[in-house]
């Protein structure tokens, strides 16, 4: 009997050992590499057509070199684009092609996933849809819903099985397209955009138990422009994500929020975001690393560059077409403190009226037949220099494909709008030598006004800064109605965010009149060629000024010296996007 039971025990032991060995053999580590681009904004090549300059760290052609290297070194690679691919850098020249060359280039590079960014909605819905269909991979956005049947416009997520590992990728777009495209609702006709928490709760509920690795690809910044959830908020609310790849903010960061890795590769192809997940199929343990791979001085991929050489050629020819003559350089001192062309301190264009903003506002007022115009400088360093006036110069001073809107607004609401705009400045405090900028207000949300004469008191708190506003020599009447010229983006701000106008107040739309030729950039060229005899001459209205600040303080020259020697530095925002966010005290240079 003992021998019998001994044999059974031996058999059990052998079986146990066999099963253990079998399990250990079947268990393995699977390495998956995720690569992400975002906010390419038309940079197929590393050439910036608006300034006529080769950039050392731009372009899908440089990214392609890194992608091919990663693929050669790794078996399992998932390639993602997080949105804003098709707008900017002359990309609009190719909108009539059956499939946009940037989408075709991503097909050539075998991108697996695309997310729609807000700028994908700058153009017609037909354009949007043909480039969704033309993409060989999957377009994913969890928060874009068809109003007709409440079904997703594109796939909310995909699940890929890679070496037996289930990988779920969820897409998301900042939900403010209806605001930013308020003047062109046909661009998003039949669609609604859910906020992040609502969309992700529903999507992750559907995905429960269906994945081993969960990846987010979100066209969203760390802070939401309208006060909603940003990337860190979502990482805290949905800690089941392993990695969230981000876009929209044009920032470069790589950080953990709790256990969630969050990463963004900047814009224009400056970096390629890389996330590596090593998954143990037995223990389910995940080892995750993330990094941003720089493209600076990486050679362009010759195969891709050669195939799309026609894009580069056509873009350069268009950009260099001469449409007029600049009779005199517009801004002699772009940096107010240093006097240099490169802005490193306080840009002159952010402190006073300049001929550049005057030209934009004059064109807007003229074609909208408005009393007042408001416009922002998307680049405070934008300038026009004496010599030939080329198409690229227009793109340089006005980088977006905005259209012109004329809207009726009450005097009361016009003043509210002006106060909203001038919260761009921080309140000047006693002892401040420099005027600084509110890091929570982007430069594209700082509008300067024409047709109104006014002063700005930066010693007052935001909301109380506009002094002595008049139109045609008379104080603004709060109950009167005025015609205001703005771009379509700002119409969205005024109508949906600030609630200062409605669609019924709109009386002019350049797109309705001129279609694709109704962009403000086109109107600037039209104005110069048809109304100014192709002469571009700097002019000023002399209609606004900052008061209670000494622009001639001799300490400013001393500050320039200290900046040059490096003993004083101009503070910059944490994300690096806003310069001069804190005033330099006079005591720092005395």
Coordinates of C-alpha atoms in Angstrom, one line a residue, residues 167-463:
X167 CA -3.8 46.8 -26.6
X168 CA -6.6 49.4 -26.4
X169 CA -6.1 52.9 -27.8
X170 CA -8.6 55.6 -27.0
X171 CA -8.7 58.9 -28.9
X172 CA -10.0 62.3 -27.7
X173 CA -10.3 65.8 -29.0
X174 CA -10.6 69.0 -27.0
X175 CA -14.4 69.6 -27.2
X176 CA -14.5 73.3 -28.2
X177 CA -14.7 73.0 -32.0
X178 CA -18.3 74.4 -32.0
X179 CA -16.9 77.5 -30.3
X180 CA -13.9 78.0 -32.5
X181 CA -15.8 77.2 -35.7
X182 CA -19.0 79.0 -34.7
X183 CA -19.0 81.1 -37.8
X184 CA -18.8 78.0 -40.0
X185 CA -21.1 75.4 -38.4
X186 CA -21.1 73.6 -41.7
X187 CA -17.6 72.4 -40.9
X188 CA -19.0 70.2 -38.1
X189 CA -22.6 69.8 -39.3
X190 CA -24.4 66.9 -37.6
X191 CA -21.8 66.5 -34.9
X192 CA -21.6 67.1 -31.2
X193 CA -18.5 67.1 -29.0
X194 CA -18.7 65.5 -25.5
X195 CA -16.6 66.7 -22.7
X196 CA -13.8 64.4 -21.6
X197 CA -15.2 62.9 -18.4
X198 CA -18.5 61.9 -20.1
X199 CA -16.9 60.4 -23.1
X200 CA -14.2 58.6 -21.3
X201 CA -16.5 57.1 -18.6
X202 CA -18.6 55.6 -21.4
X203 CA -15.7 54.4 -23.4
X204 CA -13.8 52.8 -20.6
X205 CA -17.0 51.1 -19.4
X206 CA -17.2 49.5 -22.8
X207 CA -13.6 48.5 -22.7
X208 CA -13.6 46.9 -19.2
X209 CA -12.0 43.5 -19.2
X210 CA -11.0 43.7 -22.9
X211 CA -7.4 45.0 -22.7
X212 CA -4.1 44.3 -21.1
X213 CA -2.6 47.7 -22.0
X214 CA -4.6 51.0 -22.2
X215 CA -3.2 53.9 -24.2
X216 CA -4.8 57.4 -24.6
X217 CA -4.1 59.7 -27.5
X218 CA -5.6 63.0 -26.6
X219 CA -5.6 66.3 -28.5
X220 CA -5.7 68.3 -25.3
X221 CA -3.4 70.5 -23.2
X222 CA -2.5 70.2 -19.6
X223 CA -5.0 73.0 -19.0
X224 CA -8.3 73.3 -20.9
X225 CA -8.9 76.7 -22.4
X226 CA -12.5 76.7 -21.2
X227 CA -11.9 75.5 -17.7
X228 CA -12.5 71.8 -18.3
X229 CA -10.3 68.9 -17.6
X230 CA -6.7 68.9 -18.8
X231 CA -4.3 66.0 -19.2
X232 CA -3.3 65.8 -15.5
X233 CA -7.0 65.9 -14.4
X234 CA -7.8 63.0 -16.7
X235 CA -4.8 61.0 -15.6
X236 CA -6.1 61.4 -12.0
X237 CA -9.7 60.6 -12.9
X238 CA -8.8 57.6 -15.1
X239 CA -5.7 56.0 -13.6
X240 CA -6.3 52.8 -15.6
X241 CA -4.4 54.5 -18.5
X242 CA -0.9 53.3 -18.8
X243 CA 0.3 56.1 -21.1
X244 CA -1.5 59.2 -22.3
X245 CA 0.0 60.7 -25.4
X246 CA -1.0 64.4 -25.7
X247 CA -1.1 67.2 -28.3
X248 CA -2.7 70.6 -28.8
X249 CA -0.6 72.5 -26.3
X250 CA 2.6 72.5 -28.5
X251 CA 4.5 71.7 -25.3
X252 CA 7.3 69.3 -24.7
X253 CA 7.0 67.3 -21.5
X254 CA 7.3 63.8 -20.1
X255 CA 5.9 63.3 -16.6
X256 CA 4.0 60.9 -14.4
X257 CA 0.6 61.7 -12.8
X258 CA 0.2 59.0 -10.2
X259 CA 1.0 55.8 -12.1
X260 CA 0.0 57.3 -15.5
X261 CA 2.8 58.4 -17.9
X262 CA 1.9 61.6 -19.8
X263 CA 3.9 62.8 -22.7
X264 CA 3.7 65.4 -25.5
X265 CA 6.2 65.9 -28.3
X266 CA 5.8 69.6 -29.0
X267 CA 4.8 70.8 -32.5
X268 CA 5.9 70.8 -36.1
X269 CA 7.9 67.5 -35.7
X270 CA 10.4 68.8 -33.2
X271 CA 10.2 65.6 -31.2
X272 CA 8.9 62.0 -31.6
X273 CA 7.2 60.8 -28.4
X274 CA 8.2 57.2 -27.5
X275 CA 6.5 54.9 -24.9
X276 CA 7.7 51.4 -24.2
X277 CA 5.6 48.9 -22.4
X278 CA 7.0 45.5 -21.5
X279 CA 4.1 43.2 -20.5
X280 CA 4.6 39.9 -18.7
X281 CA 1.9 37.6 -20.0
X282 CA 2.0 35.4 -16.8
X283 CA 2.1 38.0 -14.0
X284 CA 0.4 40.8 -16.0
X285 CA 3.1 43.1 -14.7
X286 CA 3.9 46.1 -16.9
X287 CA 7.2 48.0 -17.1
X288 CA 6.8 51.4 -18.8
X289 CA 9.3 54.0 -19.9
X290 CA 8.6 57.2 -21.9
X291 CA 10.9 59.7 -23.6
X292 CA 10.8 62.4 -26.3
X293 CA 13.2 61.8 -29.2
X294 CA 14.6 65.1 -30.7
X295 CA 14.7 65.6 -34.4
X296 CA 17.2 68.3 -34.3
X297 CA 19.9 67.7 -37.0
X298 CA 18.3 64.3 -37.8
X299 CA 18.6 63.9 -41.6
X300 CA 15.4 64.0 -43.7
X301 CA 14.3 60.6 -45.0
X302 CA 15.3 60.7 -48.7
X303 CA 12.6 58.4 -49.9
X304 CA 9.8 60.4 -48.4
X305 CA 11.4 63.7 -49.5
X306 CA 11.8 62.6 -53.1
X307 CA 8.2 61.3 -53.3
X308 CA 6.7 64.6 -52.2
X309 CA 9.3 66.9 -53.8
X310 CA 6.4 68.5 -55.7
X311 CA 4.8 69.7 -52.5
X312 CA 8.0 71.5 -51.5
X313 CA 8.5 73.0 -54.9
X314 CA 4.9 74.3 -55.3
X315 CA 4.9 75.7 -51.7
X316 CA 8.1 77.6 -52.3
X317 CA 7.0 79.0 -55.6
X318 CA 3.7 80.2 -54.1
X319 CA 5.4 81.6 -51.0
X320 CA 7.9 83.6 -53.1
X321 CA 5.4 85.2 -55.5
X322 CA 5.8 88.9 -55.3
X323 CA 2.5 90.8 -54.8
X324 CA 3.7 94.2 -53.9
X325 CA 6.5 96.4 -52.4
X326 CA 7.2 97.3 -48.8
X327 CA 8.3 101.0 -49.0
X328 CA 9.8 101.1 -45.5
X329 CA 10.5 98.6 -42.7
X330 CA 7.4 98.5 -40.4
X331 CA 9.0 98.0 -36.9
X332 CA 12.5 99.3 -36.3
X333 CA 12.8 98.0 -32.8
X334 CA 10.9 94.7 -32.4
X335 CA 12.3 93.9 -28.9
X336 CA 11.5 97.0 -26.9
X337 CA 14.3 96.7 -24.4
X338 CA 17.2 95.2 -26.4
X339 CA 16.3 96.7 -29.7
X340 CA 17.1 93.4 -31.4
X341 CA 15.0 91.7 -34.1
X342 CA 14.7 88.5 -32.0
X343 CA 12.2 88.9 -29.2
X344 CA 13.7 88.0 -25.8
X345 CA 12.1 90.6 -23.4
X346 CA 9.1 92.9 -24.1
X347 CA 7.9 92.9 -27.7
X348 CA 7.2 96.4 -28.9
X349 CA 4.2 95.0 -30.8
X350 CA 2.6 93.9 -27.5
X351 CA 3.0 97.3 -25.9
X352 CA 1.8 99.8 -28.5
X353 CA 0.1 100.1 -31.8
X354 CA 2.4 99.1 -34.7
X355 CA 2.0 99.3 -38.5
X356 CA 1.6 95.5 -38.7
X357 CA -1.5 95.3 -36.5
X358 CA -2.7 98.6 -38.1
X359 CA -2.6 96.9 -41.6
X360 CA -4.5 93.9 -40.4
X361 CA -7.2 96.0 -38.7
X362 CA -7.4 98.4 -41.7
X363 CA -8.1 95.5 -44.1
X364 CA -10.7 94.0 -41.7
X365 CA -12.5 97.3 -41.3
X366 CA -12.4 98.0 -45.0
X367 CA -14.0 94.8 -46.2
X368 CA -16.4 94.4 -43.4
X369 CA -17.4 98.1 -43.7
X370 CA -17.1 98.3 -39.9
X371 CA -16.8 101.0 -37.3
X372 CA -14.3 99.1 -35.2
X373 CA -11.9 96.2 -35.9
X374 CA -10.0 94.0 -33.5
X375 CA -7.1 91.6 -34.3
X376 CA -4.4 89.7 -32.5
X377 CA -0.8 89.3 -33.6
X378 CA -0.1 85.5 -33.7
X379 CA 3.6 86.3 -33.7
X380 CA 4.8 89.3 -31.7
X381 CA 8.0 89.3 -33.8
X382 CA 6.1 89.6 -37.1
X383 CA 7.5 92.4 -39.2
X384 CA 7.6 93.6 -42.8
X385 CA 10.9 94.8 -44.1
X386 CA 11.6 97.2 -46.9
X387 CA 11.7 95.4 -50.2
X388 CA 9.5 92.9 -52.2
X389 CA 6.2 92.0 -50.6
X390 CA 5.7 88.3 -51.1
X391 CA 2.9 85.9 -50.3
X392 CA 5.0 84.4 -47.5
X393 CA 5.2 87.8 -45.8
X394 CA 1.4 87.7 -45.4
X395 CA 1.6 84.2 -43.9
X396 CA 4.3 85.5 -41.6
X397 CA 2.2 88.3 -40.2
X398 CA -1.0 86.3 -40.3
X399 CA -0.3 82.6 -39.8
X400 CA -3.9 81.2 -39.7
X401 CA -6.5 80.6 -42.4
X402 CA -9.1 82.7 -40.6
X403 CA -12.0 84.3 -42.4
X404 CA -13.5 87.8 -41.8
X405 CA -16.7 88.3 -39.8
X406 CA -18.7 91.5 -39.4
X407 CA -20.9 91.6 -36.3
X408 CA -23.1 94.2 -34.7
X409 CA -22.3 94.7 -31.0
X410 CA -23.6 97.1 -28.3
X411 CA -21.3 99.7 -26.8
X412 CA -21.6 98.0 -23.5
X413 CA -20.5 94.6 -24.8
X414 CA -17.7 96.2 -26.9
X415 CA -16.3 97.6 -23.7
X416 CA -16.5 94.2 -22.0
X417 CA -14.7 92.7 -25.0
X418 CA -11.9 95.3 -24.7
X419 CA -11.5 94.7 -21.0
X420 CA -11.4 90.9 -21.6
X421 CA -8.6 91.4 -24.2
X422 CA -6.5 93.7 -22.0
X423 CA -6.3 91.2 -19.2
X424 CA -3.3 90.1 -21.2
X425 CA -1.2 92.3 -19.0
X426 CA -0.3 91.6 -15.4
X427 CA -1.2 94.5 -13.1
X428 CA 1.7 96.9 -12.8
X429 CA 2.9 97.1 -9.2
X430 CA 4.9 99.9 -7.5
X431 CA 8.6 99.3 -8.2
X432 CA 8.0 97.4 -11.4
X433 CA 10.4 98.3 -14.2
X434 CA 8.9 96.2 -16.9
X435 CA 5.3 95.4 -18.0
X436 CA 4.7 91.7 -17.9
X437 CA 2.2 89.3 -19.4
X438 CA -0.4 87.1 -17.9
X439 CA 0.8 83.5 -18.5
X440 CA -2.8 82.3 -18.5
X441 CA -3.6 84.4 -21.6
X442 CA -2.2 83.3 -24.9
X443 CA -0.9 86.0 -27.3
X444 CA -3.6 85.0 -29.8
X445 CA -6.2 86.1 -27.3
X446 CA -4.8 89.6 -27.0
X447 CA -6.7 91.7 -29.5
X448 CA -5.8 95.3 -30.3
X449 CA -8.5 97.7 -31.6
X450 CA -8.9 100.1 -34.5
X451 CA -11.6 102.7 -34.9
X452 CA -11.7 103.3 -31.1
X453 CA -9.5 105.8 -29.3
X454 CA -8.6 104.6 -25.8
X455 CA -6.0 104.4 -23.1
X456 CA -5.0 101.4 -21.1
X457 CA -4.1 101.8 -17.4
X458 CA -2.0 98.8 -16.5
X459 CA -1.9 99.8 -12.8
X460 CA -5.5 98.9 -12.5
X461 CA -6.8 95.3 -12.1
X462 CA -8.1 93.4 -15.1
X463 CA -11.6 94.5 -16.0

